[in-house]
């Protein structure tokens, strides 16, 4: 009798605990996190200056300036796409912020409209 | 027997505590590294035949002539010989298109200067509010009219300094000028609250007794590395 009581106690204790544990897991809904981009911290909302450095008729590197110290040591990934080809590069932001020049893997021809994507990861 | 019951109950509580701990631990494990994405659209007046950018200079001294196909554009302050620069970029050519809900962080007008005056001159940038064409614009039919020093300097979108004198904002010829910020105008174009007719650049004080001229490479020069540019940096999710 006492054993049956203990078993009931065990069940009564474990089942809610399991439910709590799984419920905690279920709140990590990837879709929710992914869609709510504001939950992902940013190192800046400043207007970054993006200047192309050219050689002849091609873009060989990009200089990104206006980086605050909050972005210091972050990794800056850059991709340039001229709708024909694309190329990218990576550089580390100086610890105090400021500006950083990213050399492209391959030069990209200057065209009338180009897209540059920047992603700062970290710090 | 009662001791056995107590032991079983203790084990049950221990398991429950572990499971609850696992649940909370799952919550605590979630951390996110800072991720800061930006997108930039660079519009350039290249090649010379492109319609992505149009530019032209208007000259008071040749008031009925069109200079839409010339290879250099002037901004000049001189007695009855002032010159202004008109430029427009087609924002719809950005690919992917800039969403009307995008937040424009910075928009910069870049003009390649080939000649700068010996003294520092202030250049005013005005948002144009009426249509014009590269092949048709003249001093006499320009959107802002023929009166000099009009519109008033105070209504300019932005200003920058240009001249070889020490201390001027832009002192080096054969390079792009800096400091021509048109963020608010581009934001209005993108949001649809203003129509994009481009910009007019003029000397802050027209009618100088001593001619003060600055020269910029025009789209029709056909040199990609000197083409007029509009650089727009924005985010789609603030």
XYZ file of N, CA and C in Angstrom, chain A residues 12-98:
261
model
N 2.991 11.803 -9.675
C 2.426 13.135 -9.500
C 3.507 14.207 -9.527
N 4.702 13.842 -9.159
C 5.803 14.815 -9.122
C 6.503 14.937 -10.462
N 6.728 13.789 -11.093
C 7.508 13.784 -12.330
C 6.724 14.338 -13.506
N 5.458 13.949 -13.621
C 4.689 14.369 -14.802
C 4.610 15.888 -14.932
N 4.247 16.619 -13.874
C 4.254 18.083 -14.022
C 5.642 18.626 -14.324
N 6.669 17.986 -13.742
C 8.029 18.450 -13.994
C 8.387 18.276 -15.453
N 8.006 17.099 -16.012
C 8.259 16.859 -17.420
C 7.538 17.897 -18.264
N 6.301 18.157 -17.881
C 5.514 19.137 -18.639
C 6.187 20.497 -18.601
N 6.673 20.860 -17.425
C 7.339 22.158 -17.301
C 8.592 22.196 -18.155
N 9.324 21.090 -18.130
C 10.557 21.047 -18.900
C 10.279 21.157 -20.385
N 9.313 20.375 -20.846
C 9.008 20.430 -22.275
C 8.409 21.780 -22.661
N 7.580 22.310 -21.783
C 6.988 23.612 -22.082
C 8.087 24.653 -22.250
N 9.091 24.578 -21.380
C 10.198 25.528 -21.493
C 10.883 25.376 -22.841
N 11.024 24.135 -23.284
C 11.661 23.917 -24.582
C 10.799 24.465 -25.704
N 9.494 24.250 -25.564
C 8.603 24.639 -26.649
C 8.548 26.151 -26.861
N 8.870 26.909 -25.848
C 8.848 28.355 -26.050
C 9.956 28.802 -26.987
N 10.946 27.913 -27.188
C 11.992 28.258 -28.147
C 11.522 27.881 -29.538
N 10.597 28.630 -30.007
C 10.060 28.408 -31.334
C 10.952 29.170 -32.313
N 11.651 28.431 -33.154
C 12.586 29.058 -34.095
C 11.914 30.101 -34.957
N 10.704 29.852 -35.321
C 10.016 30.791 -36.186
C 9.813 32.114 -35.464
N 9.456 32.032 -34.217
C 9.225 33.251 -33.447
C 10.502 34.063 -33.334
N 11.587 33.387 -33.024
C 12.861 34.096 -32.884
C 13.291 34.673 -34.220
N 13.156 33.863 -35.265
C 13.620 34.312 -36.572
C 12.838 35.502 -37.095
N 11.564 35.554 -36.819
C 10.741 36.616 -37.371
C 10.868 37.907 -36.580
N 11.221 37.802 -35.357
C 11.299 39.002 -34.540
C 12.729 39.490 -34.523
N 13.107 40.177 -35.611
C 14.496 40.576 -35.761
C 14.925 41.568 -34.685
N 13.985 42.236 -34.086
C 14.361 43.237 -33.099
C 14.916 42.607 -31.823
N 14.742 41.338 -31.708
C 15.308 40.696 -30.530
C 16.800 40.466 -30.702
N 17.293 40.625 -31.934
C 18.716 40.422 -32.173
C 19.423 41.763 -31.986
N 20.354 41.831 -31.091
C 21.011 43.122 -30.832
C 21.861 43.580 -32.005
N 21.968 44.874 -32.163
C 22.824 45.469 -33.192
C 23.873 46.321 -32.495
N 25.014 46.445 -33.153
C 26.047 47.276 -32.531
C 25.875 48.743 -32.900
N 25.061 49.034 -33.926
C 24.843 50.434 -34.292
C 23.604 50.574 -35.165
N 23.035 51.747 -35.118
C 21.994 52.137 -36.065
C 22.448 53.376 -36.844
N 23.718 53.653 -36.774
C 24.246 54.866 -37.417
C 24.200 54.738 -38.938
N 24.290 55.867 -39.591
C 24.372 55.871 -41.044
C 25.812 55.656 -41.468
N 26.112 54.442 -41.863
C 27.488 54.132 -42.246
C 27.769 54.637 -43.647
N 28.937 55.193 -43.818
C 29.353 55.644 -45.147
C 30.033 54.487 -45.863
N 29.595 54.221 -47.076
C 30.154 53.121 -47.852
C 30.707 53.686 -49.159
N 32.011 53.659 -49.294
C 32.634 54.218 -50.495
C 33.374 53.138 -51.258
N 33.181 53.158 -52.550
C 33.874 52.196 -53.400
C 35.252 52.731 -53.764
N 36.225 51.885 -53.674
C 37.563 52.239 -54.148
C 37.753 51.554 -55.495
N 38.037 52.368 -56.506
C 38.048 51.827 -57.862
C 39.458 51.814 -58.433
N 39.629 50.922 -59.352
C 40.855 50.876 -60.142
C 40.402 50.724 -61.585
N 40.582 51.775 -62.352
C 40.086 51.744 -63.724
C 38.575 51.688 -63.743
N 38.039 50.599 -64.219
C 36.589 50.469 -64.322
C 36.035 49.432 -63.359
N 36.830 49.078 -62.345
C 36.355 48.064 -61.400
C 36.450 48.544 -59.959
N 35.588 47.962 -59.152
C 35.629 48.206 -57.708
C 36.530 47.145 -57.103
N 37.566 47.595 -56.401
C 38.507 46.620 -55.829
C 38.346 46.477 -54.317
N 37.798 47.498 -53.694
C 37.601 47.416 -52.247
C 36.530 48.407 -51.831
N 36.101 48.286 -50.604
C 35.106 49.192 -50.045
C 35.630 49.733 -48.723
N 35.405 51.023 -48.520
C 35.746 51.603 -47.231
C 34.458 51.960 -46.506
N 34.287 51.369 -45.360
C 33.102 51.623 -44.544
C 33.536 52.479 -43.363
N 32.930 53.635 -43.215
C 33.316 54.528 -42.123
C 32.085 54.948 -41.328
N 32.355 55.598 -40.230
C 31.255 55.977 -39.332
C 30.925 54.888 -38.333
N 31.828 53.936 -38.189
C 31.586 52.819 -37.268
C 31.848 53.262 -35.828
N 30.880 53.132 -34.946
C 31.099 53.528 -33.557
C 31.927 52.486 -32.810
N 32.407 52.876 -31.652
C 33.245 51.960 -30.872
C 32.465 50.719 -30.441
N 31.134 50.841 -30.381
C 30.314 49.673 -30.008
C 30.472 48.531 -31.007
N 30.913 48.858 -32.224
C 31.126 47.820 -33.239
C 32.591 47.361 -33.278
N 33.402 47.905 -32.385
C 34.812 47.533 -32.355
C 35.002 46.040 -32.203
N 35.906 45.503 -32.993
C 36.263 44.075 -33.009
C 35.215 43.200 -33.694
N 34.146 43.792 -34.187
C 33.159 43.002 -34.930
C 33.754 42.575 -36.269
N 33.190 41.537 -36.823
C 33.608 41.084 -38.149
C 32.677 41.705 -39.185
N 33.261 42.373 -40.148
C 32.470 43.007 -41.204
C 32.576 42.172 -42.472
N 31.436 41.692 -42.914
C 31.391 40.947 -44.168
C 30.721 41.829 -45.219
N 31.310 41.893 -46.376
C 30.818 42.752 -47.446
C 30.636 41.924 -48.705
N 29.525 42.173 -49.389
C 29.313 41.557 -50.694
C 28.886 42.630 -51.670
N 29.538 42.689 -52.803
C 29.180 43.634 -53.864
C 28.606 42.840 -55.019
N 27.458 43.287 -55.488
C 26.786 42.596 -56.583
C 26.407 43.639 -57.631
N 26.932 43.462 -58.839
C 26.591 44.428 -59.896
C 25.544 43.863 -60.863
N 24.840 42.853 -60.406
C 23.778 42.170 -61.154
C 24.339 41.259 -62.252
N 25.660 41.252 -62.383
C 26.298 40.334 -63.331
C 27.190 39.368 -62.553
N 28.016 39.938 -61.698
C 28.880 39.137 -60.844
C 28.833 39.689 -59.423
N 29.325 38.904 -58.520
C 29.404 39.389 -57.145
C 30.723 38.936 -56.530
N 31.127 39.674 -55.544
C 32.365 39.341 -54.852
C 32.278 39.888 -53.439
N 33.046 39.303 -52.562
C 32.963 39.740 -51.183
C 34.297 39.716 -50.476
N 34.254 40.134 -49.243
C 35.455 40.133 -48.433
C 35.089 40.329 -46.975
N 36.054 40.150 -46.129
C 35.846 40.238 -44.688
C 36.987 41.016 -44.051
N 36.637 41.763 -43.037
C 37.664 42.486 -42.276
C 37.170 42.647 -40.845
N 38.080 42.959 -39.979
C 37.733 43.179 -38.576
C 37.725 44.669 -38.284
N 36.670 45.117 -37.632
C 36.555 46.525 -37.280
C 37.568 46.847 -36.183
N 38.285 47.967 -36.316
C 39.227 48.348 -35.253
C 38.514 48.438 -33.904
N 39.236 48.178 -32.853
C 38.605 48.107 -31.532
C 37.900 49.403 -31.139
N 38.402 50.518 -31.624
C 37.766 51.788 -31.299
C 36.733 52.242 -32.308
N 36.431 51.397 -33.295
C 35.510 51.789 -34.357
C 36.242 52.593 -35.413
N 35.533 53.509 -36.056
C 36.162 54.329 -37.092
C 35.845 53.820 -38.477
